[in-house]
Tab-separated table of C-alpha atoms in Angstrom:
chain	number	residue	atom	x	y	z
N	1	UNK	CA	39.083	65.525	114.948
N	2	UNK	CA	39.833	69.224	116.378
N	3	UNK	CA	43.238	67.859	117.656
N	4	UNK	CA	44.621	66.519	114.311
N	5	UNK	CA	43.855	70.402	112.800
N	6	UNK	CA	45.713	72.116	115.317
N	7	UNK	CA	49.728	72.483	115.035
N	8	UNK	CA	52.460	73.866	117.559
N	9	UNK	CA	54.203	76.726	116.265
N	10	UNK	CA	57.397	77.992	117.682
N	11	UNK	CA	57.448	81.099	115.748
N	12	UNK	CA	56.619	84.018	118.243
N	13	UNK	CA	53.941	86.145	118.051
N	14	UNK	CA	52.204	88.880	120.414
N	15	UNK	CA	49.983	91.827	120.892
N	16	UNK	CA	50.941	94.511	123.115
N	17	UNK	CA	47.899	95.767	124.847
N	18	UNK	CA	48.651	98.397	127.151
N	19	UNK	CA	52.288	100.309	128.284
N	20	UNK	CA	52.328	101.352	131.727
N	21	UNK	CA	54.791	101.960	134.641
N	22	UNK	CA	54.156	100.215	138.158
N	23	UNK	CA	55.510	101.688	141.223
N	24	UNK	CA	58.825	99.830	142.020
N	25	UNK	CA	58.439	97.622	139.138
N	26	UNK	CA	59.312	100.597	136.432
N	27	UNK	CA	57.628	100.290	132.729
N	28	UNK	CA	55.685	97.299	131.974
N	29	UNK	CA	53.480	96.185	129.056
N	30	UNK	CA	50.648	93.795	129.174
N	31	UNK	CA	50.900	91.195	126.324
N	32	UNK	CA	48.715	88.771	124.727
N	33	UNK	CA	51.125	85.784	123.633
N	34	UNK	CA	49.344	83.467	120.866
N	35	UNK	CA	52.206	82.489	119.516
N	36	UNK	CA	56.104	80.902	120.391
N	37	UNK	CA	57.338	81.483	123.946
N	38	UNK	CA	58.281	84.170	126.136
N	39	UNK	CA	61.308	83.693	129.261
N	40	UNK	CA	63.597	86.058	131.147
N	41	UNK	CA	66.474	87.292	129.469
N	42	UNK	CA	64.519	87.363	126.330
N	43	UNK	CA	65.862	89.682	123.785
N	44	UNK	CA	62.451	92.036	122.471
N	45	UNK	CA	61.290	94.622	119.711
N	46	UNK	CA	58.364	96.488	120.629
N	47	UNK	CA	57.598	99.572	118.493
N	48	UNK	CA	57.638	102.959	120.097
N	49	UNK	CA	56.750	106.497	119.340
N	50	UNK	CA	59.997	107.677	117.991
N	51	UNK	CA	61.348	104.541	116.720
N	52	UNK	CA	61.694	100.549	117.280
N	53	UNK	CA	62.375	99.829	121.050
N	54	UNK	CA	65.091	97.022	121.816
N	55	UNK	CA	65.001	96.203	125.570
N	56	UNK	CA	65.332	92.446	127.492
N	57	UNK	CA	62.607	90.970	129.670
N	58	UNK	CA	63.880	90.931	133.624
N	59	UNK	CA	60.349	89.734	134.299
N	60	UNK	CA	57.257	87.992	133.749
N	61	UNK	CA	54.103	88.088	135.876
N	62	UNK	CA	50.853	86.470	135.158
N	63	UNK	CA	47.330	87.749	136.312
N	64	UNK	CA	46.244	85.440	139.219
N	65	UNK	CA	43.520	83.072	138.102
N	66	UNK	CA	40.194	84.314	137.469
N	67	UNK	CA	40.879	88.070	137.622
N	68	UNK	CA	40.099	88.780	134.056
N	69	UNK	CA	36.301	87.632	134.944
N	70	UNK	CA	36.427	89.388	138.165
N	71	UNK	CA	37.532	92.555	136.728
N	72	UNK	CA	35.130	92.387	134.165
N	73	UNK	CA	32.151	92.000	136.239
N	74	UNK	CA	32.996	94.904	138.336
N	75	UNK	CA	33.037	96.929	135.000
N	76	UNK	CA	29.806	95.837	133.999
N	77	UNK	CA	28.006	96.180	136.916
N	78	UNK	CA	29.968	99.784	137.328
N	79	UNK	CA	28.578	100.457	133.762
N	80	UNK	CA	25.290	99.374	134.327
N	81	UNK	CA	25.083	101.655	137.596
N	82	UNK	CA	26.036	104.918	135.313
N	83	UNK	CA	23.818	104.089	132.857
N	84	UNK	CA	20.738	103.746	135.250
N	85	UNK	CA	21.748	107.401	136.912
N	86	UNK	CA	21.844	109.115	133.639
N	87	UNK	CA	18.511	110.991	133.237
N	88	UNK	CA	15.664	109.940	130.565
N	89	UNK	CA	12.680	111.346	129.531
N	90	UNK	CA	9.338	109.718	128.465
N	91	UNK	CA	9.843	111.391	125.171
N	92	UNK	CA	12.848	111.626	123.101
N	93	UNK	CA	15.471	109.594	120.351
N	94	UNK	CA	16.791	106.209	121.542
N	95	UNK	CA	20.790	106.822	121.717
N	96	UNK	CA	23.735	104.498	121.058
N	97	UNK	CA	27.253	104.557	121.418
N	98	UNK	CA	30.621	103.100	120.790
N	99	UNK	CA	31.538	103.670	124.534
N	100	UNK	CA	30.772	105.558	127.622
N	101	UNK	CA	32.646	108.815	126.910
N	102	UNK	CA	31.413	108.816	124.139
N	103	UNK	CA	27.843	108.307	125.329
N	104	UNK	CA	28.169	111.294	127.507
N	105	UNK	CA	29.797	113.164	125.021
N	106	UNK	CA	26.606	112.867	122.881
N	107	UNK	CA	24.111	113.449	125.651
N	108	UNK	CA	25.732	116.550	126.643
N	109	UNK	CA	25.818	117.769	123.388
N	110	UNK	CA	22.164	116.825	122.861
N	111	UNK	CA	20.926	117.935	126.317
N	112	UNK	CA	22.795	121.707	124.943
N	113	UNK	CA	20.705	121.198	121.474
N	114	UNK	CA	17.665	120.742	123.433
N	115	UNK	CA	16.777	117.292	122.082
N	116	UNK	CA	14.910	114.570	124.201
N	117	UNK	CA	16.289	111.100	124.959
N	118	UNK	CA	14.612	108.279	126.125
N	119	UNK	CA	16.745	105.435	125.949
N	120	UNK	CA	20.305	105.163	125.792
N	121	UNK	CA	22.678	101.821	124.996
N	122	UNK	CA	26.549	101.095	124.556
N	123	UNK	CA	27.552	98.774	121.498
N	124	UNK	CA	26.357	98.426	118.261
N	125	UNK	CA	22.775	98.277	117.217
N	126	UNK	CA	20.819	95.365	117.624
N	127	UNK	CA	17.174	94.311	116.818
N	128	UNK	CA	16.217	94.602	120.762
N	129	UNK	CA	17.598	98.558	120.294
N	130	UNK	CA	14.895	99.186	117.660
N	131	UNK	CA	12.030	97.783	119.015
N	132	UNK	CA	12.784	99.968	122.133
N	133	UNK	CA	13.371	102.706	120.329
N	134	UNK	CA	10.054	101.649	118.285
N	135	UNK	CA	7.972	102.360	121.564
N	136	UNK	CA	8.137	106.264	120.874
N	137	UNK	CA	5.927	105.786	117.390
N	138	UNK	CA	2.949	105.110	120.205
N	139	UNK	CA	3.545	108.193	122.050
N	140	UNK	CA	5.179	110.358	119.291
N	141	UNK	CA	7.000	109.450	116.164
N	142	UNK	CA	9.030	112.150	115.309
N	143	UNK	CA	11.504	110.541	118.307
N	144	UNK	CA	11.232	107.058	116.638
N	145	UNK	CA	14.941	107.450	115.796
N	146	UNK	CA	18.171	106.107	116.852
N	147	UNK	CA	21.532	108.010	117.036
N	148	UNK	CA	23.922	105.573	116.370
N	149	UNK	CA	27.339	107.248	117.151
N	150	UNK	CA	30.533	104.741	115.269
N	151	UNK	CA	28.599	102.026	116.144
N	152	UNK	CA	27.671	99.628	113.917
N	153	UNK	CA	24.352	98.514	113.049
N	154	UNK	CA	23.426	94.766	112.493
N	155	UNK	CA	21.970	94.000	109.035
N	156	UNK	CA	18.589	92.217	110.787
N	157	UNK	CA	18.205	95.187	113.087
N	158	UNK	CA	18.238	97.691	110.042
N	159	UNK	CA	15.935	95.501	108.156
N	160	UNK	CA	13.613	95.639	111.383
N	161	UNK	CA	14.028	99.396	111.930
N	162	UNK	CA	12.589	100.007	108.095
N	163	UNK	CA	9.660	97.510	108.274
N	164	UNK	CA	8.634	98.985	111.920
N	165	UNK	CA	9.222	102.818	110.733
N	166	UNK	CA	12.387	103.663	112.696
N	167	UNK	CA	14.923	106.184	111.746
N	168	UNK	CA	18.433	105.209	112.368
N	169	UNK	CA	21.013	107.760	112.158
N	170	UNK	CA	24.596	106.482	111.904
N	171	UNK	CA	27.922	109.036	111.784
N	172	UNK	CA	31.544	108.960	113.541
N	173	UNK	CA	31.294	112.673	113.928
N	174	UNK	CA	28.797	114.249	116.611
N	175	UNK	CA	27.945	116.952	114.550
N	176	UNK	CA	27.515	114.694	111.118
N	177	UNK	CA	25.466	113.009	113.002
N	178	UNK	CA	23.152	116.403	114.621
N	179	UNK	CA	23.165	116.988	110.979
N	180	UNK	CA	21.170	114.914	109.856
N	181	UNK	CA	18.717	114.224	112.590
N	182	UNK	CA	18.193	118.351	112.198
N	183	UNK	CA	17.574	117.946	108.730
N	184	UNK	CA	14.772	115.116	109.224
N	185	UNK	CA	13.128	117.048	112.059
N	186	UNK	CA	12.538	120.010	109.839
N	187	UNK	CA	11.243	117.911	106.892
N	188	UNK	CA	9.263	115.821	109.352
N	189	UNK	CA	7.738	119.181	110.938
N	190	UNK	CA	7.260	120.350	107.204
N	191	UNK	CA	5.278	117.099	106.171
N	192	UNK	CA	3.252	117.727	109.309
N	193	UNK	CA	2.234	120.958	108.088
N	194	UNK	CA	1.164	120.059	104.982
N	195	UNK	CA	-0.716	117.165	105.914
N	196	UNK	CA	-2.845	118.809	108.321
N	197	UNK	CA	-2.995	122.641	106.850
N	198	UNK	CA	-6.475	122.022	106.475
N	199	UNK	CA	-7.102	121.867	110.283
N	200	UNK	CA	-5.964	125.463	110.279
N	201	UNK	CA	-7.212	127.180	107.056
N	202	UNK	CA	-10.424	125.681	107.350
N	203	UNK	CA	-13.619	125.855	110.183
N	204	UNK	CA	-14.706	122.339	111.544
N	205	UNK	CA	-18.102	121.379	110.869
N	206	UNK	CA	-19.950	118.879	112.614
N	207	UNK	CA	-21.597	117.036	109.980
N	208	UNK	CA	-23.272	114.062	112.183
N	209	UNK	CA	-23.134	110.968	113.092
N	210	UNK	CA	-21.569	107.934	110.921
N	211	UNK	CA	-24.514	105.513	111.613
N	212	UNK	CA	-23.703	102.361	108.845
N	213	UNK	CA	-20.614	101.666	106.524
N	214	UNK	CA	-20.475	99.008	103.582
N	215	UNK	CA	-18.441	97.578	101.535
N	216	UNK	CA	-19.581	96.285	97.677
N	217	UNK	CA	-23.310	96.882	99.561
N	218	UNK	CA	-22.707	94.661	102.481
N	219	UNK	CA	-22.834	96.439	106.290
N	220	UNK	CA	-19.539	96.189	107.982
N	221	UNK	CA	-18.390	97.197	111.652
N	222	UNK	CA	-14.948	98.742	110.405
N	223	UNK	CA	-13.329	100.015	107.687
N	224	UNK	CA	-9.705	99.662	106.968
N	225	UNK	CA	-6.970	102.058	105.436
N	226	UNK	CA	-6.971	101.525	101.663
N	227	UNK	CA	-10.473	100.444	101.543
N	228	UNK	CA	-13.275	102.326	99.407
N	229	UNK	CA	-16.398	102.457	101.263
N	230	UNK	CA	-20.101	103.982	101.636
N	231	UNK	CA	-20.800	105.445	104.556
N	232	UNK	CA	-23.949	106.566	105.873
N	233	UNK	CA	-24.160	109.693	108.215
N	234	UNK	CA	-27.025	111.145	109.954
N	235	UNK	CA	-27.564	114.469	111.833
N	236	UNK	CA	-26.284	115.426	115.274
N	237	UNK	CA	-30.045	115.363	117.155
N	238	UNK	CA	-31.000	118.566	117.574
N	239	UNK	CA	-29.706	120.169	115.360
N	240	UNK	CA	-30.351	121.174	111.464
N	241	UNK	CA	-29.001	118.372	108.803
N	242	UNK	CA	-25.579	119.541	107.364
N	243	UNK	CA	-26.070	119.744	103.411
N	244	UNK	CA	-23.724	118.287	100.972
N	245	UNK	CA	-22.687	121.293	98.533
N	246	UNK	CA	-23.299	123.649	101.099
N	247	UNK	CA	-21.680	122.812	104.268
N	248	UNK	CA	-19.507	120.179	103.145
N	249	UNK	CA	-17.927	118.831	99.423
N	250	UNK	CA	-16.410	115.574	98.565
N	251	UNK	CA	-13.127	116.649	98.292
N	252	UNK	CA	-13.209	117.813	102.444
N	253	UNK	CA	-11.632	115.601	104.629
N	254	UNK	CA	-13.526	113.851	107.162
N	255	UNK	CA	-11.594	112.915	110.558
N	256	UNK	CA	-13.413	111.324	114.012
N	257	UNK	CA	-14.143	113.724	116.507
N	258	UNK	CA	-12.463	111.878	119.281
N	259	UNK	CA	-12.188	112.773	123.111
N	260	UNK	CA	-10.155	112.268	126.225
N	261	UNK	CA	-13.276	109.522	127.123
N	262	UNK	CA	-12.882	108.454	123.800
N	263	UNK	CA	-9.128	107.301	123.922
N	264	UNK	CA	-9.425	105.599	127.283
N	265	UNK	CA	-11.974	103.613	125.762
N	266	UNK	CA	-9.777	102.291	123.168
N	267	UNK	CA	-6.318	101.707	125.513
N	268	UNK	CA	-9.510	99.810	127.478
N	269	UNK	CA	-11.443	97.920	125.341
N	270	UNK	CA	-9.788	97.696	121.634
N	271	UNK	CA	-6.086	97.885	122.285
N	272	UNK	CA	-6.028	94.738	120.970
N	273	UNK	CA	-7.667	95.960	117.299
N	274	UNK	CA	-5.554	99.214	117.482
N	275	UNK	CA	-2.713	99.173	114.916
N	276	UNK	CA	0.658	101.307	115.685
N	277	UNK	CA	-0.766	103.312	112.822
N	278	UNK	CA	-3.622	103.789	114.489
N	279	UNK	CA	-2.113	105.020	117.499
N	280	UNK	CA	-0.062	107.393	115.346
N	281	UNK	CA	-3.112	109.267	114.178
N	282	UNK	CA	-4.621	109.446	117.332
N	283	UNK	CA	-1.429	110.931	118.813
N	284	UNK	CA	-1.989	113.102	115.675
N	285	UNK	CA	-5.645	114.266	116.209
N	286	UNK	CA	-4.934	115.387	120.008
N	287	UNK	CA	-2.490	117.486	118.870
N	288	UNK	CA	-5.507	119.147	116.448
N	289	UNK	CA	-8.431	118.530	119.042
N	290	UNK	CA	-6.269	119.670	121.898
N	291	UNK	CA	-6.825	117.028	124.275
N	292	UNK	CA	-4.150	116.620	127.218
């Protein structure tokens, strides 16, 4: 079926890939022929710098068989070695690139600026980019962003960045692209503020211990985000009962008052009940409690 499609054409046509001059050999261009034929003594237009360049061919040479695959494993294994010496930390934005000086290019620039990176890649962005990149809203969101420098970013991998929660930041200029990850750093820091001024302008008060939670008047283990919920809480022992209206209102925020013992127990025993949301507010709450 395929063979009745295809037709012979006589008409030449090439690509010039790459001018260079070889030592006894003189200039020399490597050409991709797809269509037509190519001999010695072959009349040729190539276009130059200054102009159309008329010349004959005194020469042809072909690669020997196999070198293109040779070649091209020795770059990728030569890429993959500079990419595993370049430095990471365990906190930081996930950074892509179009290619390796350009790669560097960035990093420098962003090692200068003082920003973090924890993951770096070459090519454009694909779903397996975000979920590493996706890692950091675990440890600490504000780097669960990539840098995509003129790369381009796959439709699926974009949809998967926005339901996961990962910025991606895509620009052909370096600075363009500093830009705006500068610009969502400040608003994230200012969010931050906002949403937990209260730790600073107000005292904590230990009002007890949560003891029994329902739901519509039926006891439940947990309560979920969202949900509306009684909650029963009795004093710390020992000490005098916290009074409603005195020591606390019901516009005050309640929060867990959660420990280093506290955590382990949950990367122990409930990792498997822990949402990434979850783990963003507890990264959140040792900030506020302190807790290394």
């Amino acid at each position: 079926m395929l063979t009745k499609r295809l037709a012979e054409c006589q008409e030449l046509r090439a690509q010039v890939m790459e001018v260079k001059a070889l030592p006894g050999m003189g200039t020399t261009i490597d050409v991709i022929l797809i269509n037509g034929r190519l001999k010695e003594g072959d009349t040729i237009i190539v276009p130059g710098v200054e102009g159309p360049i008329v010349t004959q061919i005194r020469g042809l040479l072909l690669p020997p068989p196999m070198k293109e695959l040779r070649v091209k494993d020795e770059l990728i294994h030569e890429l993959k070695q500079t990419l595993n010496a370049i430095k990471l930390e365990e906190k930081g934005v996930y950074v892509q690139a179009s290619t390796l000086g350009s790669l560097e290019a960035l990093l420098e620039f962003l090692k200068t600026s003082e920003v973090p990176y924890s993951g770096i890649n070459i090519g454009p962005v694909h779903k397996k980019d975000v979920m590493k990149a996706s890692v950091m809203l675990e440890h600490d969101p504000q780097y669960a962003v990539i840098l995509a420098f003129d790369v381009r970013i796959e439709r699926d991998a974009q949809e998967m960045a926005d339901s996961l929660g990962v910025r991606i930041f895509s620009a052909e200029i370096i600075y363009h692209l500093f830009d705006a990850f500068t610009k969502y750093r400040q608003d994230y820091k200012k969010q931050k503020q906002e949403e937990f001024n209260f730790f600073i302008v107000l005292q904590f008060v230990e009002i007890g211990i949560v003891t029994s939670i329902e739901v519509n008047h039926k006891p439940v283990e947990v309560a979920k985000k969202g949900q509306e919920v009684c909650v029963k809480i009795e004093p710390i022992p020992g000490e005098s009962p916290k009074m409603y209206g005195r020591h606390f209102e019901a516009t005050d925020i309640l929060v867990s008052k959660i420990s280093r013992q506290s955590i382990d127990a949950l990367k122990d025993w409930f990792r498997d009940e822990m949402q990434k949301s979850d783990w963003q507010l507890i990264v959140e709450l040792k900030k506020v409690f302190e807790i290394i």
